[in-house]
Amino acid sequence: MDVRDGGPVIGRESELREVTRTLLSTGDPARVLLLVGAAGTGKTAVLEHARRAAVEEGARVLRLRCHDGGSTPGAAALADGVHSALAKLHGRRTTVRVSGARRPGRQRVVSYGELSQLSALSEALTEAARDSPFALLLDDVDRLPSATASALGLLIRVFRPAGVPMVMAGRPAHPRDGGASQLTSAADRLLELPPLRPADVEALMVHVLGRPVEPALVTAVLHALGPMAGTPEAVLSVLDSMDGRGGLLELGGHVCLTEPEQALRLTTDLAQLRRLCWPGEPPDTADLDAAAAVARALEHAEIRFDDLHRLKPGGPRRAGLVDRALTPLVGDGILTVDEDGRASFAVPALAAALRALPTHHEVSSLHALITRSLSDRLGAETAGGGHPRLADHVTAAGAELDDALAVDVLLAAARTDARSDWPRSVRAYSSALGRLAPYDRRTPGVLYESAELSLRHADHPGALALGEPLLACLDASPAERDGSEPQDGDRDLDLDRDQDQDRNRLVYVTEVWALASLHEHRLPYTDADADGPGFDSGSGSPNTSVAEHLAAVEGFAALAGPYGIGRVADRPAGEGRRTTFPPVVGRRPGSGPLPSPAELRLLAAAAGGRAELLAALGTLPSEADSARTVDRLRHAATHADLADALAAVLGDRYTGAGDSTATRYHAMVRSYLEGDWDQALSAARRIEARSRTRGTEAATAQCARALAAEIHCARGELGHARAWLELVPDSVAHPLVAWARMSLRYWSGRTAQALEGAREDVRRARGSGLLSGIEKVLLRYLSYALLEGMPQVMRRTLGELEALHEEVGSAMTRETVLLGRGLVHGEVDGALAALRSVEQRGDVYMGLLCRLCLVEIGDDSDRRLAEASYLAQSLGIGRATRTTLGHMARRRSLVLPRLRPARDRLSEADIRLTVLVSDGATNRQIAARLASSEKTVERRLTQLFQRTGCRSRAELAAAWLDGSLADRGLVPDGVPGTSR
């Protein structure tokens, strides 16, 4: 545990109390306690905080140091350490007695001479404790010389000083450590520091970073540390490493991770790395160099011991060195080997740290050697099909293998692994495409197989990565892929058939790539030049004009604006589009999961008017025209939820959104509608952090930023809301963004700008054909006009809502019209119908607005106001909405209910503080007991007074002792010492 900042010891409260009690047990109750724990578990921190607490209670604690003295190890070194400690007591008589105990140690004596020395030392300690009680503290007993540890064990067991408590700390003793193991048997109590619980790890990270942390960051750190996940110093080491490389990002007041999880590593400080990770003797430079080579060898491919045993004699020395380095690492527990002989690092963060260290060993030859050991004996295709894991070795070997051999192994492995281990199959296809020439006859087929596999398993990042090889293949002419001219009519016919097949495959791959781009919230094309759309491969390569010949790309690109991925293309239909490939006749193999052109038009039409939607529906089979599907599609378009829209249109054909940005945003929308706003904000932070994570190809959901800003604004956290909205480009004209912008401007005191800006945003959205969601903006406009006392504006806005409903005709536009009529004309029945519709749809925040409307128009106002208050509480609504509720209550002569959120129940720390106050402890004593500062205690007491309603320490103690706090529901059930 890091004690550099003097902060609290997190997750060690019970151990801290036990050590403190031992240090205070002077006199007859004196005991000896041994605190054990692995490196980095926080032994020194617990000792230091316990020492401070004991000193605050009036005890005297002396540190005993006998590790590095110039005395001979054994009783003499122990006597020297005691003399140095007792010198602080300023007792001349005491130091004289100890000096007498030190003299025999300077002579050559037989074994009983050391016993006499220890006996004299015990008498000196006993007499000193009788004059001035004290406790002894000894850290790092595992570093004591064996003779000194044996002497200390003998002193405790045979010559224990009366009335002197002792606390020792060190690593667990091994049977071979004779001296240290004697201390274990000599202690009265053995206290082991367990690993920190995940909740304690999170609390430690919050304390170190000074801000709340995203749960995904905690999960990533725990996974990266493996069995060391509960070691405080290891957690701090990972945090320091991330912070030093810019891997942490603050979003909405929470700290997020902005680098791939597999990149999390421990510190590269060699001294700390050796101390933390090697349980025995630390490795020398050569061993550490070999360990770094092993870590690099295991980074991209699994190493099995049978692979190494199969290597030909006389292989490269560096490969043999890696082989020889495995055994000691396995012996130390650093490497683990499963039942199939696969080696892996037990602590992934250690492997990442080792990979960051310099090493002169090249390991690519090892992977090439493993590949050749099988391919030379079995043949490339047989080896790849029989041992698909060779694909990763081929990738790691790089230029050590020639392309012809590598491609044969990779393709055989990919096709074998397609069902059993599809992620590895995708990697193999990707590696093969990196080696295949664009004009190779096999390239279209490999692209097709990889795209089909990625689509089947919703691996949209994998499909997105096909952009670069697809672009290169499209650049290559059919003649280049053929490599020769046809010789006769049959050959000519075969060539045409092959070209048709390649054309169909490339169109299919292009559509898969375009769909993956949308799932990852990237534009399927970019405007590279004035001639037309370019091709965004997702790899940063220059765009060309190839993709403009593929009409399929533009069909998917039409969804970018309606679903908040980018601006709406303002290019008129048909302009600038040139088609080289004729329309494909019949169903292409594997095209089932892809939306057809008619379905793409339906997905885009969901954001427009009723006429456009009906026209799109008319081109689909009759079973697609169901009211439920249309309502779901409208709802998805309103919230820019592409994953839900695709699921509504494709039905059982939809393979899913996988772990894409689209699926994360879908989860965010669902959490927002259900009222779990904390979870929705967490999803927004994960989406944003993922977009900035190195090594990924995901972009950001612009509407996720807007929705996060809306939540913060509703909670009164305007600074966070403003930070989110500043990330949204001005070119995004989605109504959801306009809705959030209007709220932020209004509650920031810019009423005129809010209303005028909303008008402009509505105009832009209409001009782009985005009508779904405008009803949310207009309803908010009407409610703000109500708050500002603008009846004429309210009536005009109601007219716009009614016109919008005529144009769109969705369930949500109907709800907003009913609510608008309720606010403007006082129509209670319509407002009740809107409430029923909203509750059936499952929109908690809209339900709150419906209840506020019913309070305003006087329908069972007391009950509706109470329901609205409870809903506002559950959503964490801030001061702005609470103020609105208060104004409405006063205007209607109602009483706003006073609520106590569930989180106002006292926590375990609050109860511990309350018990100490009721016991009569002073702030200084409480600070010592809780290992915190007096200023912190004062602040926490002030907060406790506010939450309990008590005005003094006496009132708080009385409320605790007579059970009043428990009767008011402030104390959780099962807490001892309370009465009901």
mmCIF file of N, CA, C and O in Angstrom, residues 852-897:
data_model
loop_
_atom_site.group_PDB
_atom_site.id
_atom_site.type_symbol
_atom_site.label_atom_id
_atom_site.label_comp_id
_atom_site.label_asym_id
_atom_site.label_seq_id
_atom_site.Cartn_x
_atom_site.Cartn_y
_atom_site.Cartn_z
ATOM 1 N N LEU A 852 -45.921 15.903 -14.681
ATOM 2 C CA LEU A 852 -45.836 17.346 -14.465
ATOM 3 C C LEU A 852 -46.959 18.070 -15.205
ATOM 4 O O LEU A 852 -47.528 19.054 -14.695
ATOM 5 N N CYS A 853 -47.301 17.587 -16.384
ATOM 6 C CA CYS A 853 -48.415 18.177 -17.129
ATOM 7 C C CYS A 853 -49.726 18.006 -16.356
ATOM 8 O O CYS A 853 -50.520 18.946 -16.250
ATOM 9 N N LEU A 854 -49.938 16.807 -15.795
ATOM 10 C CA LEU A 854 -51.177 16.554 -15.043
ATOM 11 C C LEU A 854 -51.228 17.390 -13.766
ATOM 12 O O LEU A 854 -52.299 17.802 -13.322
ATOM 13 N N VAL A 855 -50.062 17.642 -13.157
ATOM 14 C CA VAL A 855 -50.039 18.537 -11.992
ATOM 15 C C VAL A 855 -50.451 19.939 -12.414
ATOM 16 O O VAL A 855 -51.229 20.618 -11.723
ATOM 17 N N GLU A 856 -49.972 20.370 -13.557
ATOM 18 C CA GLU A 856 -50.244 21.715 -14.035
ATOM 19 C C GLU A 856 -51.725 21.922 -14.355
ATOM 20 O O GLU A 856 -52.290 22.984 -14.085
ATOM 21 N N ILE A 857 -52.376 20.914 -14.930
ATOM 22 C CA ILE A 857 -53.775 21.098 -15.341
ATOM 23 C C ILE A 857 -54.755 20.627 -14.278
ATOM 24 O O ILE A 857 -55.969 20.646 -14.501
ATOM 25 N N GLY A 858 -54.219 20.168 -13.107
ATOM 26 C CA GLY A 858 -55.076 19.951 -11.954
ATOM 27 C C GLY A 858 -55.785 18.624 -11.881
ATOM 28 O O GLY A 858 -56.869 18.546 -11.304
ATOM 29 N N ASP A 859 -55.225 17.572 -12.427
ATOM 30 C CA ASP A 859 -55.846 16.251 -12.305
ATOM 31 C C ASP A 859 -55.147 15.472 -11.190
ATOM 32 O O ASP A 859 -54.033 14.979 -11.375
ATOM 33 N N ASP A 860 -55.806 15.346 -10.023
ATOM 34 C CA ASP A 860 -55.260 14.611 -8.880
ATOM 35 C C ASP A 860 -53.834 15.094 -8.601
ATOM 36 O O ASP A 860 -52.866 14.320 -8.549
ATOM 37 N N SER A 861 -53.730 16.415 -8.415
ATOM 38 C CA SER A 861 -52.418 17.049 -8.406
ATOM 39 C C SER A 861 -51.518 16.548 -7.289
ATOM 40 O O SER A 861 -50.298 16.396 -7.487
ATOM 41 N N ASP A 862 -52.091 16.298 -6.100
ATOM 42 C CA ASP A 862 -51.249 15.838 -4.986
ATOM 43 C C ASP A 862 -50.554 14.527 -5.322
ATOM 44 O O ASP A 862 -49.342 14.369 -5.121
ATOM 45 N N ARG A 863 -51.323 13.559 -5.838
ATOM 46 C CA ARG A 863 -50.727 12.258 -6.155
ATOM 47 C C ARG A 863 -49.727 12.382 -7.303
ATOM 48 O O ARG A 863 -48.662 11.782 -7.262
ATOM 49 N N ARG A 864 -50.077 13.162 -8.321
ATOM 50 C CA ARG A 864 -49.168 13.301 -9.459
ATOM 51 C C ARG A 864 -47.881 14.001 -9.065
ATOM 52 O O ARG A 864 -46.797 13.675 -9.547
ATOM 53 N N LEU A 865 -47.993 14.977 -8.159
ATOM 54 C CA LEU A 865 -46.793 15.679 -7.709
ATOM 55 C C LEU A 865 -45.886 14.747 -6.911
ATOM 56 O O LEU A 865 -44.662 14.779 -7.058
ATOM 57 N N ALA A 866 -46.492 13.906 -6.069
ATOM 58 C CA ALA A 866 -45.691 12.935 -5.314
ATOM 59 C C ALA A 866 -45.004 11.948 -6.253
ATOM 60 O O ALA A 866 -43.822 11.630 -6.095
ATOM 61 N N GLU A 867 -45.749 11.459 -7.266
ATOM 62 C CA GLU A 867 -45.154 10.530 -8.231
ATOM 63 C C GLU A 867 -44.014 11.197 -8.989
ATOM 64 O O GLU A 867 -42.954 10.590 -9.214
ATOM 65 N N ALA A 868 -44.227 12.457 -9.385
ATOM 66 C CA ALA A 868 -43.175 13.173 -10.103
ATOM 67 C C ALA A 868 -41.941 13.366 -9.230
ATOM 68 O O ALA A 868 -40.801 13.254 -9.707
ATOM 69 N N SER A 869 -42.155 13.638 -7.951
ATOM 70 C CA SER A 869 -41.018 13.839 -7.044
ATOM 71 C C SER A 869 -40.210 12.559 -6.893
ATOM 72 O O SER A 869 -38.974 12.580 -6.913
ATOM 73 N N TYR A 870 -40.926 11.442 -6.739
ATOM 74 C CA TYR A 870 -40.216 10.171 -6.602
ATOM 75 C C TYR A 870 -39.473 9.798 -7.887
ATOM 76 O O TYR A 870 -38.360 9.262 -7.838
ATOM 77 N N LEU A 871 -40.077 10.066 -9.025
ATOM 78 C CA LEU A 871 -39.396 9.798 -10.292
ATOM 79 C C LEU A 871 -38.147 10.674 -10.436
ATOM 80 O O LEU A 871 -37.091 10.212 -10.870
ATOM 81 N N ALA A 872 -38.293 11.945 -10.076
ATOM 82 C CA ALA A 872 -37.144 12.848 -10.151
ATOM 83 C C ALA A 872 -36.022 12.369 -9.246
ATOM 84 O O ALA A 872 -34.832 12.435 -9.593
ATOM 85 N N GLN A 873 -36.390 11.855 -8.076
ATOM 86 C CA GLN A 873 -35.385 11.330 -7.149
ATOM 87 C C GLN A 873 -34.681 10.120 -7.738
ATOM 88 O O GLN A 873 -33.448 10.009 -7.697
ATOM 89 N N SER A 874 -35.446 9.198 -8.323
ATOM 90 C CA SER A 874 -34.841 7.979 -8.866
ATOM 91 C C SER A 874 -33.912 8.276 -10.034
ATOM 92 O O SER A 874 -32.945 7.552 -10.264
ATOM 93 N N LEU A 875 -34.193 9.327 -10.780
ATOM 94 C CA LEU A 875 -33.347 9.700 -11.912
ATOM 95 C C LEU A 875 -32.162 10.559 -11.492
ATOM 96 O O LEU A 875 -31.283 10.825 -12.313
ATOM 97 N N GLY A 876 -32.148 10.989 -10.243
ATOM 98 C CA GLY A 876 -31.072 11.867 -9.803
ATOM 99 C C GLY A 876 -31.216 13.264 -10.343
ATOM 100 O O GLY A 876 -30.224 13.979 -10.524
ATOM 101 N N ILE A 877 -32.478 13.682 -10.629
ATOM 102 C CA ILE A 877 -32.727 15.001 -11.207
ATOM 103 C C ILE A 877 -32.173 16.082 -10.290
ATOM 104 O O ILE A 877 -32.304 16.011 -9.071
ATOM 105 N N GLY A 878 -31.588 17.088 -10.869
ATOM 106 C CA GLY A 878 -30.914 18.110 -10.097
ATOM 107 C C GLY A 878 -31.790 19.277 -9.682
ATOM 108 O O GLY A 878 -33.021 19.231 -9.722
ATOM 109 N N ARG A 879 -31.134 20.354 -9.306
ATOM 110 C CA ARG A 879 -31.795 21.519 -8.731
ATOM 111 C C ARG A 879 -32.807 22.151 -9.677
ATOM 112 O O ARG A 879 -33.851 22.634 -9.256
ATOM 113 N N ALA A 880 -32.523 22.122 -10.986
ATOM 114 C CA ALA A 880 -33.413 22.809 -11.920
ATOM 115 C C ALA A 880 -34.816 22.211 -11.890
ATOM 116 O O ALA A 880 -35.818 22.931 -11.762
ATOM 117 N N THR A 881 -34.898 20.885 -11.990
ATOM 118 C CA THR A 881 -36.219 20.248 -11.983
ATOM 119 C C THR A 881 -36.863 20.364 -10.615
ATOM 120 O O THR A 881 -38.084 20.543 -10.504
ATOM 121 N N ARG A 882 -36.058 20.256 -9.569
ATOM 122 C CA ARG A 882 -36.623 20.398 -8.218
ATOM 123 C C ARG A 882 -37.212 21.801 -8.040
ATOM 124 O O ARG A 882 -38.269 21.977 -7.429
ATOM 125 N N THR A 883 -36.536 22.806 -8.574
ATOM 126 C CA THR A 883 -37.064 24.174 -8.505
ATOM 127 C C THR A 883 -38.376 24.282 -9.279
ATOM 128 O O THR A 883 -39.331 24.925 -8.824
ATOM 129 N N THR A 884 -38.427 23.649 -10.446
ATOM 130 C CA THR A 884 -39.662 23.667 -11.231
ATOM 131 C C THR A 884 -40.804 23.025 -10.464
ATOM 132 O O THR A 884 -41.932 23.533 -10.444
ATOM 133 N N LEU A 885 -40.505 21.890 -9.824
ATOM 134 C CA LEU A 885 -41.540 21.231 -9.017
ATOM 135 C C LEU A 885 -42.016 22.148 -7.896
ATOM 136 O O LEU A 885 -43.212 22.215 -7.580
ATOM 137 N N GLY A 886 -41.080 22.862 -7.274
ATOM 138 C CA GLY A 886 -41.473 23.767 -6.204
ATOM 139 C C GLY A 886 -42.368 24.897 -6.691
ATOM 140 O O GLY A 886 -43.355 25.258 -6.047
ATOM 141 N N HIS A 887 -42.014 25.471 -7.859
ATOM 142 C CA HIS A 887 -42.854 26.534 -8.429
ATOM 143 C C HIS A 887 -44.256 26.018 -8.727
ATOM 144 O O HIS A 887 -45.261 26.699 -8.449
ATOM 145 N N MET A 888 -44.340 24.838 -9.295
ATOM 146 C CA MET A 888 -45.644 24.275 -9.624
ATOM 147 C C MET A 888 -46.457 24.004 -8.366
ATOM 148 O O MET A 888 -47.668 24.237 -8.318
ATOM 149 N N ALA A 889 -45.775 23.503 -7.327
ATOM 150 C CA ALA A 889 -46.490 23.221 -6.081
ATOM 151 C C ALA A 889 -47.033 24.504 -5.467
ATOM 152 O O ALA A 889 -48.183 24.555 -5.010
ATOM 153 N N ARG A 890 -46.229 25.571 -5.452
ATOM 154 C CA ARG A 890 -46.695 26.828 -4.861
ATOM 155 C C ARG A 890 -47.822 27.433 -5.688
ATOM 156 O O ARG A 890 -48.779 27.997 -5.150
ATOM 157 N N ARG A 891 -47.719 27.329 -7.016
ATOM 158 C CA ARG A 891 -48.758 27.887 -7.862
ATOM 159 C C ARG A 891 -50.094 27.175 -7.670
ATOM 160 O O ARG A 891 -51.156 27.766 -7.767
ATOM 161 N N ARG A 892 -50.028 25.871 -7.354
ATOM 162 C CA ARG A 892 -51.250 25.097 -7.154
ATOM 163 C C ARG A 892 -51.597 24.935 -5.686
ATOM 164 O O ARG A 892 -52.502 24.173 -5.342
ATOM 165 N N SER A 893 -50.866 25.653 -4.796
ATOM 166 C CA SER A 893 -51.083 25.561 -3.343
ATOM 167 C C SER A 893 -50.939 24.127 -2.853
ATOM 168 O O SER A 893 -51.726 23.615 -2.039
ATOM 169 N N LEU A 894 -49.892 23.442 -3.355
ATOM 170 C CA LEU A 894 -49.626 22.066 -2.958
ATOM 171 C C LEU A 894 -48.368 22.029 -2.098
ATOM 172 O O LEU A 894 -47.609 23.002 -2.024
ATOM 173 N N VAL A 895 -48.181 20.899 -1.448
ATOM 174 C CA VAL A 895 -46.995 20.703 -0.614
ATOM 175 C C VAL A 895 -46.063 19.730 -1.335
ATOM 176 O O VAL A 895 -46.464 18.597 -1.644
ATOM 177 N N LEU A 896 -44.860 20.155 -1.605
ATOM 178 C CA LEU A 896 -43.893 19.291 -2.267
ATOM 179 C C LEU A 896 -43.373 18.274 -1.261
ATOM 180 O O LEU A 896 -42.853 18.639 -0.205
ATOM 181 N N PRO A 897 -43.534 16.977 -1.518
ATOM 182 C CA PRO A 897 -43.097 15.969 -0.544
ATOM 183 C C PRO A 897 -41.591 16.012 -0.338
ATOM 184 O O PRO A 897 -40.825 16.229 -1.279
#
